[in-house]
Coordinates of C-alpha atoms in Angstrom, one line a residue:
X1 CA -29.0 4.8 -14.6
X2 CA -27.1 8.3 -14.1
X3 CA -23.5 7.7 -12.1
X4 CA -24.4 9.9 -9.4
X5 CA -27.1 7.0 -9.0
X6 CA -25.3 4.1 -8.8
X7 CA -25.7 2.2 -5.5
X8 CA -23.0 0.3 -3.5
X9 CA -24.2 -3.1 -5.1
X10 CA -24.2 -1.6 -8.3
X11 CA -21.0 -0.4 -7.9
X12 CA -19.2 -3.6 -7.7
X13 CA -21.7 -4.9 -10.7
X14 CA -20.5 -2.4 -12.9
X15 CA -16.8 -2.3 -11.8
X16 CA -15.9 -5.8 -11.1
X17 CA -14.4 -6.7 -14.0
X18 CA -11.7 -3.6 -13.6
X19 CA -11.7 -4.0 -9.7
X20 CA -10.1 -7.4 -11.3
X21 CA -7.7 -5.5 -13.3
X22 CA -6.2 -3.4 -11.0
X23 CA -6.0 -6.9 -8.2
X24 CA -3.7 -7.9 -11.8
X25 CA -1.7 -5.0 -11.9
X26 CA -1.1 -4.5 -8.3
X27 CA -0.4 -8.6 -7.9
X28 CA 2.1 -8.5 -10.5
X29 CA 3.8 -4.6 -8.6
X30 CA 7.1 -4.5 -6.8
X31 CA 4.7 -5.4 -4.0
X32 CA 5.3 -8.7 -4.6
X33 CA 9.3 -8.6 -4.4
X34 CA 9.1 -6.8 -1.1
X35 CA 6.5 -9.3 0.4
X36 CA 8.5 -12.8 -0.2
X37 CA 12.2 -11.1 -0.4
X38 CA 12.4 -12.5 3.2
X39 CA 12.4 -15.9 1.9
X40 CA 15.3 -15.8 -0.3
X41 CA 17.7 -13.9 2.1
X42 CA 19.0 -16.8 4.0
X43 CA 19.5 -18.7 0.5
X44 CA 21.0 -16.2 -1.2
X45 CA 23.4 -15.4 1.7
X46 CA 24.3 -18.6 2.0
X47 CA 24.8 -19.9 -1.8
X48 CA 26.9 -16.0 -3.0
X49 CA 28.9 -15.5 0.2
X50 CA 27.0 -11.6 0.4
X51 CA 25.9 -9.4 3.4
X52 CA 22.2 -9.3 3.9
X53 CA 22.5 -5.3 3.4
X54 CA 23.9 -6.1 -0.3
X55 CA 21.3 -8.5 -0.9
X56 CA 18.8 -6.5 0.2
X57 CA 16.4 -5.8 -2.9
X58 CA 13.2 -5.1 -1.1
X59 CA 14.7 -1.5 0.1
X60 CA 16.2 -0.7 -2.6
X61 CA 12.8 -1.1 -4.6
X62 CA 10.8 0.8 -2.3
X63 CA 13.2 3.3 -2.3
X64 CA 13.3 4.1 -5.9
X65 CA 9.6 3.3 -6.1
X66 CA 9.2 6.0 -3.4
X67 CA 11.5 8.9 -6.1
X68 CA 9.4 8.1 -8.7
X69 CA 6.0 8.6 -7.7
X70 CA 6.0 12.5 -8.3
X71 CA 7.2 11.9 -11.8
X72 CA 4.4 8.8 -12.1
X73 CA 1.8 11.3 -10.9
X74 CA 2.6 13.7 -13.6
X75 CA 2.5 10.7 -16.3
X76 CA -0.9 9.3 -15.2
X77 CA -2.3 12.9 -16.3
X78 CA -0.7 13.1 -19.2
X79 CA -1.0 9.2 -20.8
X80 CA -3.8 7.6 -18.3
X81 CA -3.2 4.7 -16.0
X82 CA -3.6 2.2 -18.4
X83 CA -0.5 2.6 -20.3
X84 CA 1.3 3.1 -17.3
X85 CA -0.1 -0.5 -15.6
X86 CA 1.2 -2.5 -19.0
X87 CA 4.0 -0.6 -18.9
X88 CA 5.1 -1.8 -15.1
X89 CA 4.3 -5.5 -16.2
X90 CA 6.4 -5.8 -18.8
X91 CA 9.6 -3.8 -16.7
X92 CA 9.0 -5.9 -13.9
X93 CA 9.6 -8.9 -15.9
X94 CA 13.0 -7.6 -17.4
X95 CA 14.1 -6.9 -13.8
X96 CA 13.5 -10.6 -12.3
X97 CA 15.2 -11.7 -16.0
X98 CA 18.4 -10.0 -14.5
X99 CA 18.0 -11.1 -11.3
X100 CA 17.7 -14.8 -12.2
X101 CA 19.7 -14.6 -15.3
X102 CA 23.2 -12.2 -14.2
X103 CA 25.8 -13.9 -12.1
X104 CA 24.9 -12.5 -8.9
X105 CA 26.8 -9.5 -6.9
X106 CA 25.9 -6.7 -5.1
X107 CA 25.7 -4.0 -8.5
X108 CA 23.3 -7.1 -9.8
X109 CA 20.9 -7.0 -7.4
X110 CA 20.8 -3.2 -7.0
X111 CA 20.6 -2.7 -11.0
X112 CA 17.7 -5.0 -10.6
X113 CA 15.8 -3.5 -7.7
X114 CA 16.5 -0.3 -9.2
X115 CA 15.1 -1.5 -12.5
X116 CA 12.1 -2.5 -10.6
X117 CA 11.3 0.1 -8.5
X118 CA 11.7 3.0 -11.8
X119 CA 9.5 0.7 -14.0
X120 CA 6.8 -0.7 -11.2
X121 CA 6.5 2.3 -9.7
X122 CA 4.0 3.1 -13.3
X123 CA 1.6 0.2 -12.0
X124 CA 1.8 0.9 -7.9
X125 CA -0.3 2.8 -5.8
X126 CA -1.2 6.2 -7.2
X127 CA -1.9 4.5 -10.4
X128 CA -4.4 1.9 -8.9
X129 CA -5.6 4.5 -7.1
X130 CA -6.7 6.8 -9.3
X131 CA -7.9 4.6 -11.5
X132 CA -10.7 3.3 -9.0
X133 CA -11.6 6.8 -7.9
X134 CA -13.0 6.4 -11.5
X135 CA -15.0 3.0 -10.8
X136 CA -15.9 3.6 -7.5
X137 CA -17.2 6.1 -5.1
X138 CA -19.8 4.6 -2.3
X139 CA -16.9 1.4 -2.1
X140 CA -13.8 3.1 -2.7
X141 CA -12.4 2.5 0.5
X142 CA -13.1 -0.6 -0.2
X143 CA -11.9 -1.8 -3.3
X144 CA -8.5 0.2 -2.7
X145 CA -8.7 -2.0 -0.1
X146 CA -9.0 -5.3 -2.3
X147 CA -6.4 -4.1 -4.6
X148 CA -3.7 -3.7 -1.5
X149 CA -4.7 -7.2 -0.1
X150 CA -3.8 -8.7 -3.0
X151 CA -0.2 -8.0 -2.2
X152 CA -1.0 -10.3 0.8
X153 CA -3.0 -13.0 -0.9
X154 CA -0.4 -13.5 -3.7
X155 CA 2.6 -13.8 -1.4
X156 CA 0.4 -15.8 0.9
X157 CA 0.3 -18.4 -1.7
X158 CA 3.9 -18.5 -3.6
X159 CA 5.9 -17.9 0.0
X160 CA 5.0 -22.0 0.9
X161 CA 6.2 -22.8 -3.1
X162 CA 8.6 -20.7 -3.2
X163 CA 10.1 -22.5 0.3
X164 CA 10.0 -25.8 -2.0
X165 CA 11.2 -24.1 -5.0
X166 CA 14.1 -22.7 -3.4
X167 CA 15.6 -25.3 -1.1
X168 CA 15.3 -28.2 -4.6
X169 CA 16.1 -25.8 -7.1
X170 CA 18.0 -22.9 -5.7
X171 CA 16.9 -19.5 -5.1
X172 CA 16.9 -18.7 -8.8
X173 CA 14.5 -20.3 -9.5
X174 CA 12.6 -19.1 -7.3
X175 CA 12.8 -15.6 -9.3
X176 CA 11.7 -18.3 -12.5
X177 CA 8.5 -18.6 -10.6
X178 CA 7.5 -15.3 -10.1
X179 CA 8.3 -14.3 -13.6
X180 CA 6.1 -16.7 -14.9
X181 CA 3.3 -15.5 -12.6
X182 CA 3.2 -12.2 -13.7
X183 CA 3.8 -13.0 -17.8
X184 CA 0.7 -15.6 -17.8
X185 CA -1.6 -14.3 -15.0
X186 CA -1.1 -10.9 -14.2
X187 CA -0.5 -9.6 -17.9
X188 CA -3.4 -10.9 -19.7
X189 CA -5.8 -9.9 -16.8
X190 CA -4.5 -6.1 -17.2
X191 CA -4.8 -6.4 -21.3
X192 CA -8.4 -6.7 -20.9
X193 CA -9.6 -5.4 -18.0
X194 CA -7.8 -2.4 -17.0
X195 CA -9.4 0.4 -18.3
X196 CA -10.8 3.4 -17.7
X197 CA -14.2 4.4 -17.8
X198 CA -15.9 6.4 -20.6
X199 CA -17.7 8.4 -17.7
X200 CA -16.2 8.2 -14.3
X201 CA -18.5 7.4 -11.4
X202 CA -20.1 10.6 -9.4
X203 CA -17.9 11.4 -6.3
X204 CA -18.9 11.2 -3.2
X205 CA -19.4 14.5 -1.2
X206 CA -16.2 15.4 0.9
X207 CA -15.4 18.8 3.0
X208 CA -13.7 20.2 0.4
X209 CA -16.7 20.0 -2.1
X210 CA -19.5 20.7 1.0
X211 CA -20.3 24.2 0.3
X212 CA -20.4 23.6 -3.6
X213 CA -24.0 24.9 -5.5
X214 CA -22.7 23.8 -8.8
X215 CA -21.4 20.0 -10.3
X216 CA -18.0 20.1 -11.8
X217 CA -18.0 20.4 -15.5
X218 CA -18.3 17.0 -17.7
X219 CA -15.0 15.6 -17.6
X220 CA -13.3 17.6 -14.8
X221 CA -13.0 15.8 -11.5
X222 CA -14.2 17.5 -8.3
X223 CA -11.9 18.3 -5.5
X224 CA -9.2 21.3 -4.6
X225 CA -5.9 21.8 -6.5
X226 CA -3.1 20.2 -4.9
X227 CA -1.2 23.6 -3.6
X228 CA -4.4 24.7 -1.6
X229 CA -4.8 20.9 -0.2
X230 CA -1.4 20.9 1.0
X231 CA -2.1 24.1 3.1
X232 CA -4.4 21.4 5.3
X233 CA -2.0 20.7 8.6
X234 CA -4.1 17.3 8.6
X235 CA -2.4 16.4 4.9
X236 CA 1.4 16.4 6.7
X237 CA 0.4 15.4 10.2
X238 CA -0.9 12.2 8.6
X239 CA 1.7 12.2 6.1
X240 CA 4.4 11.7 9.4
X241 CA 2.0 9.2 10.8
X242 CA 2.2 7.3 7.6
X243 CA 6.5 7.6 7.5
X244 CA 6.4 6.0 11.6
X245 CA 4.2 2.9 10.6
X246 CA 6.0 2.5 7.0
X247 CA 9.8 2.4 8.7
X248 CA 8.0 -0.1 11.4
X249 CA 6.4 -2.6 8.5
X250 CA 9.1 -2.1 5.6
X251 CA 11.6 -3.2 8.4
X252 CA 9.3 -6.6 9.6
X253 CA 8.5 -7.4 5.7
X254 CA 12.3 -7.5 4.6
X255 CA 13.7 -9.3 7.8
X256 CA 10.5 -11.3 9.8
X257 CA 12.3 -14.5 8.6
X258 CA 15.8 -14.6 9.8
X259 CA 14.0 -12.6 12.8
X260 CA 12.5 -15.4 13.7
X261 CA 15.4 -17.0 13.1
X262 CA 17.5 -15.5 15.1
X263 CA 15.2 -16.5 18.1
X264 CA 16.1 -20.1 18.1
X265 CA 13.2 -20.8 15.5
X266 CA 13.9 -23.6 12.9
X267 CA 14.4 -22.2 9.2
X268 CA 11.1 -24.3 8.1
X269 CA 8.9 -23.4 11.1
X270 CA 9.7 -19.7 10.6
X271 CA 9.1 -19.4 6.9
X272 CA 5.2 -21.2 8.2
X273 CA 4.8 -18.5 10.5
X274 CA 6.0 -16.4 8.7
X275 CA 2.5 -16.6 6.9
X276 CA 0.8 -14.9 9.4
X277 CA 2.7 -11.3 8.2
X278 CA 1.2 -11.4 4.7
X279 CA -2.6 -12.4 6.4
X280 CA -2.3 -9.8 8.2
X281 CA -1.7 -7.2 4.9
X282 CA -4.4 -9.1 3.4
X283 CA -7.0 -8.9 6.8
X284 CA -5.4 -5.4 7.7
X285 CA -6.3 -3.7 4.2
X286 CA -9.7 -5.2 3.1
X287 CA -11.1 -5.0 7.2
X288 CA -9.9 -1.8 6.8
X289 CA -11.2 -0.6 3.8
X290 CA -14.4 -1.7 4.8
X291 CA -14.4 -0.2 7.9
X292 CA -13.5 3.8 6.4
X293 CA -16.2 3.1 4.2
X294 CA -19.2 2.4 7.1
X295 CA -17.7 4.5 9.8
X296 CA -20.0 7.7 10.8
X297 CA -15.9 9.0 12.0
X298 CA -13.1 6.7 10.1
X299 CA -10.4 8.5 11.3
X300 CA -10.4 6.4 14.3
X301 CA -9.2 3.5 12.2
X302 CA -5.6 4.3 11.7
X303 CA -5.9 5.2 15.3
X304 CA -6.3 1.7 16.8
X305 CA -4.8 -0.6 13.9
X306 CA -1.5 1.5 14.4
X307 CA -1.7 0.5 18.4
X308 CA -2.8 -2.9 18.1
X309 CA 0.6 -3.5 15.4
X310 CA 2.7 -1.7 18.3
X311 CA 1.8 -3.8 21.2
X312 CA 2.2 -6.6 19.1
X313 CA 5.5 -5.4 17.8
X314 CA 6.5 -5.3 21.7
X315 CA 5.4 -8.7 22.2
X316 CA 8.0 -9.3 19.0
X317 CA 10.8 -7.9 20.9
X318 CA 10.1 -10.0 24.1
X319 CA 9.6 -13.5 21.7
X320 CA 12.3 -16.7 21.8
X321 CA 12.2 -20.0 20.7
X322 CA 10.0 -20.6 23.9
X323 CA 6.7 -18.8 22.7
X324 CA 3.9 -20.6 20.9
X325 CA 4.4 -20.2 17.5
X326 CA 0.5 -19.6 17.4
X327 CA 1.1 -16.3 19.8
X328 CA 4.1 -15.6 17.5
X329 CA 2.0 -15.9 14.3
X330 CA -0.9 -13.5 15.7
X331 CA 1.8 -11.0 16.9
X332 CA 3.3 -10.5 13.4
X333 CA -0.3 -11.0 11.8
X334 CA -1.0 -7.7 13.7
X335 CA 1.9 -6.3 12.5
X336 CA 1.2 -6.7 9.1
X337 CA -2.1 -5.3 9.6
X338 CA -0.8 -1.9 9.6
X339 CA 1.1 -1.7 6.5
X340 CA -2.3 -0.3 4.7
X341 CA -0.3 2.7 6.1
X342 CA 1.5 3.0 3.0
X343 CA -1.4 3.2 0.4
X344 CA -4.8 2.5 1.1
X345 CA -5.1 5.1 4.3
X346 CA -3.7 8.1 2.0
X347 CA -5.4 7.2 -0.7
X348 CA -8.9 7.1 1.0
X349 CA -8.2 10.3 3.3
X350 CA -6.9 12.9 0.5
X351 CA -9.4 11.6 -1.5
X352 CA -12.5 12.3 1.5
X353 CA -10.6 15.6 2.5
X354 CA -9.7 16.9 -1.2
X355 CA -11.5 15.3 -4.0
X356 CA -10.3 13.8 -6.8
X357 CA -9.2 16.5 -8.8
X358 CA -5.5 16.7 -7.9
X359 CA -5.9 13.1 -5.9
X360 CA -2.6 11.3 -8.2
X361 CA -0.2 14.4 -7.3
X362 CA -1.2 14.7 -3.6
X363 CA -1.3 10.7 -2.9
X364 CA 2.0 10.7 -5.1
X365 CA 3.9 12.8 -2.6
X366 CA 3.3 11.0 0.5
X367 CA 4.0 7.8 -1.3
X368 CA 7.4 9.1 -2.5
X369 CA 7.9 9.3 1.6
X370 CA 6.2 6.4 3.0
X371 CA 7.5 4.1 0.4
X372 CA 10.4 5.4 0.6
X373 CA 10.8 5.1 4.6
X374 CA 9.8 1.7 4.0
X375 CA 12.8 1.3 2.2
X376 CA 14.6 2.5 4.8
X377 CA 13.0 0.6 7.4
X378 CA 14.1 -2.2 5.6
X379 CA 18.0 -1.1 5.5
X380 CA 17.7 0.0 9.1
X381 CA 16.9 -4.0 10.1
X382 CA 19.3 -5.1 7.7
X383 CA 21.9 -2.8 9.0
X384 CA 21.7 -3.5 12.4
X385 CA 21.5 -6.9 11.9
X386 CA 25.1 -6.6 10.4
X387 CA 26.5 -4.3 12.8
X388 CA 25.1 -5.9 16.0
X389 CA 24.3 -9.5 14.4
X390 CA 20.6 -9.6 16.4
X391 CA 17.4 -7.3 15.7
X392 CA 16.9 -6.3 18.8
X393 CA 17.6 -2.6 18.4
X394 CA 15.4 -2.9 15.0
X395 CA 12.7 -3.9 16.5
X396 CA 12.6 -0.9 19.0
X397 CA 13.0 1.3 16.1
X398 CA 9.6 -0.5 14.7
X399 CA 7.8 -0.4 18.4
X400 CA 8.8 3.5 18.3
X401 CA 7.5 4.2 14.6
X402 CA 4.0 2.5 15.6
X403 CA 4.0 4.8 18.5
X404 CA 4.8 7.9 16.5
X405 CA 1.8 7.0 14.0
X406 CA -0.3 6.6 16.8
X407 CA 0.1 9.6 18.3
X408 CA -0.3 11.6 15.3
X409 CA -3.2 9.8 14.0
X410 CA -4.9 10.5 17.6
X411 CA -3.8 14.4 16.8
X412 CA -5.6 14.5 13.4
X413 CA -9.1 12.6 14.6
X414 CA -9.3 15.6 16.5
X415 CA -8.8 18.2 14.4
X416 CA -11.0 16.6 11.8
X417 CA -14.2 16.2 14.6
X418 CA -13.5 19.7 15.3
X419 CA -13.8 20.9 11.9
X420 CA -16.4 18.5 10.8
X421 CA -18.3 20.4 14.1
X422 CA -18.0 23.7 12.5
X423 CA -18.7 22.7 9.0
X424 CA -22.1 21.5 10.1
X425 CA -22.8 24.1 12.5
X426 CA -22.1 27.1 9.5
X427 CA -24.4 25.7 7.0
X428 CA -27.8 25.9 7.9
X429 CA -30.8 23.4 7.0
X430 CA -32.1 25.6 4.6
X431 CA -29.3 26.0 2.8
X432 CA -29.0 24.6 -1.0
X433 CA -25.9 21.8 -0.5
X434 CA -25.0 19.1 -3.1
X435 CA -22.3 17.3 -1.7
X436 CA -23.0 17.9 2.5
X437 CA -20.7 15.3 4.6
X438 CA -23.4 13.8 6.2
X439 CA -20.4 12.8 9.0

């Protein structure tokens, strides 16, 4: 069966067993620091006498994660994602060593989450995501989708041990834990799984490639070069959306539990509920994937998932110990819902707009800001939370970043139905196309 074959089912047939690989890789990213760092603030805090802004390693991860994708972008083309993925694992575990090993202080932790962010930025997003582009066309939405819930599932299932962990055996220990996931899990799985494929599957047609009369060569990936993509006003108008909803969800990740905390809500009920932010990364990205996959006009996807995470981001601010925790838990379910944001939404639209052929350097870039911003987003809650010792002005900050992505997300739907109009209207039935977006 020839690639350009290859049907949806078979898709995940042939590719399951490196879908697997890159769930691994990503499980065992910087991901899961940001996603549970919540959990240990209040124990840390507590046991070293620190700020929360000093302790603060989630930021400072995605911050130096977001630096270093250009320079990953450039390393995946030269060396191949899968010595970048082992690469991450193995940095990953030397950072948590320091964390759990080095009498803690503020130069600790940010040596550490710098350590982190430099060496798991070779496993994150652009590299999973160009390695899939490889494995998967008809399902790529999709499986970039599986990859990012991952970072939801995982932290889904330690944050409840980690609770236990922490409060018998300190929060070190709690860094013990995760170490040990990714040296016996996630490790082996990427050894012998994640690789690349001798012959990358045939790309799906996109409106770069819909005027094409000729395949790319053997071995060269279709798509535009990066400088000509950028030209696109859709590439930065998203690219802004993406920085709103990233400042809004790095923000909620780093500080949801002492938020909740600091609305009368016990320490052990807020760390259950809690719950509901990682289900919703886990819902949010593979509902999501899914969905830009089947849909006739996906752009409308960002469109309403950024909304929904705003309202429910207002309903945050208006919360107290009052509430149902269940109408609580669906609020910052929502919220999570959105951080797809960051890396699945890029990753899926540069690759339908631009092809695959500079897809690593374009995805890198807005990663470098998104991540970044998230980063921020985290030091902006921390920050005010020190300066004004609630999160009330955070959380308007979050409610005006979903607002922002919405917007601009609304702005790009249209110019893509407008061009998408004209594209079809300039090519005429009888005209030779290989790679016609049938949307």
């Amino acid at each position: 069966m020839s690639q350009s074959s290859v049907s949806p089912r078979s898709e995940f047939a042939r590719g399951w067993k490196p879908l697997l690989g890159a769930m691994a890789l990503y499980a065992g990213s910087p991901v899961i620091i940001a996603q549970t760092a919540s959990v240990f603030i209040v124990p840390i805090m507590k046991t070293t006498g620190l700020s929360q802004t000093a302790i603060s390693i989630g930021p400072v991860v995605f911050i130096t994660l977001a630096i270093a994708q250009p320079a990953v972008a450039f390393l995946i083309n030269r060396f191949g994602t899968r010595v970048l993925g082992l690469t991450a694992l193995v940095v990953m575990l030397a950072g948590l060593a320091l964390l759990a090993l080095v009498p803690p202080s503020e130069s600790g932790f940010l040596g550490a989450g710098i350590l982190m962010g430099l060496g798991g930025s070779l496993g994150y997003l652009a590299t999973t995501a160009q390695f899939l582009s490889k494995w998967f066309s008809k399902n790529y939405g999709l499986s970039v989708g599986i990859v990012g819930a991952i970072g939801g599932i995982v932290p889904l299932i330690l944050t409840p041990i980690l609770g236990v962990v922490i409060a018998s055996a300190g929060w070190k220990a709690g860094y013990y834990l995760i170490g040990a996931f990714i040296l016996f899990i996630c490790l082996p799985l990427v050894i012998g799984l994640f690789r690349e494929p001798k012959v990358p599957v045939a790309a799906m047609p996109t409106e770069a490639t819909a005027v094409e009369t000729t395949e790319p060569a053997p071995g060269e990936l279709e798509g535009l070069p990066a400088r000509e993509a950028a030209k696109d006003p859709r590439y930065w108008l998203f690219t802004v959306a993406f920085l709103g909803v990233s400042v809004a969800v790095g923000g909620f990740l780093g500080s949801i539990v002492p938020i909740l905390i600091s609305k009368g809500i016990q320490p052990t009920v807020a760390a259950t509920i809690s719950i509901g932010m990682l289900l919703g990364v886990m819902a949010g990205r593979m509902a999501g994937g899914f969905l830009l996959d089947r849909s006739r006009f996906p752009y409308l996807v960002p469109v309403v998932l950024f909304a929904v995470s705003g309202v429910a981001a207002v309903g945050m601010l208006f919360a107290n110990a009052a509430t149902p925790g269940l109408l609580i838990f669906i609020a910052i379910l929502l919220i999570g819902a959105s951080q797809g944001a960051e890396g699945d939404f890029p990753a899926f639209f540069f690759r339908r707009e631009f092809g695959r052929k500079s897809l690593a350097t374009l995805i890198s870039w807005v990663y470098l800001l998104t991540t970044g911003f998230a980063g921020v987003g985290g030091f902006i809650f921390a920050g005010i939370r020190d300066a004004t010792g609630g999160y009330t002005a955070a959380v308007i900050v979050a409610i005006s970043g979903f607002a922002l992505g919405t917007v601009l997300a609304i702005i790009v739907a249209a110019i893509s139905w407008t061009k998408n109009r004209a594209l079809r209207a300039s090519i005429s039935p009888a005209t030779p196309v290989l790679n016609a977006d049938p949307a």
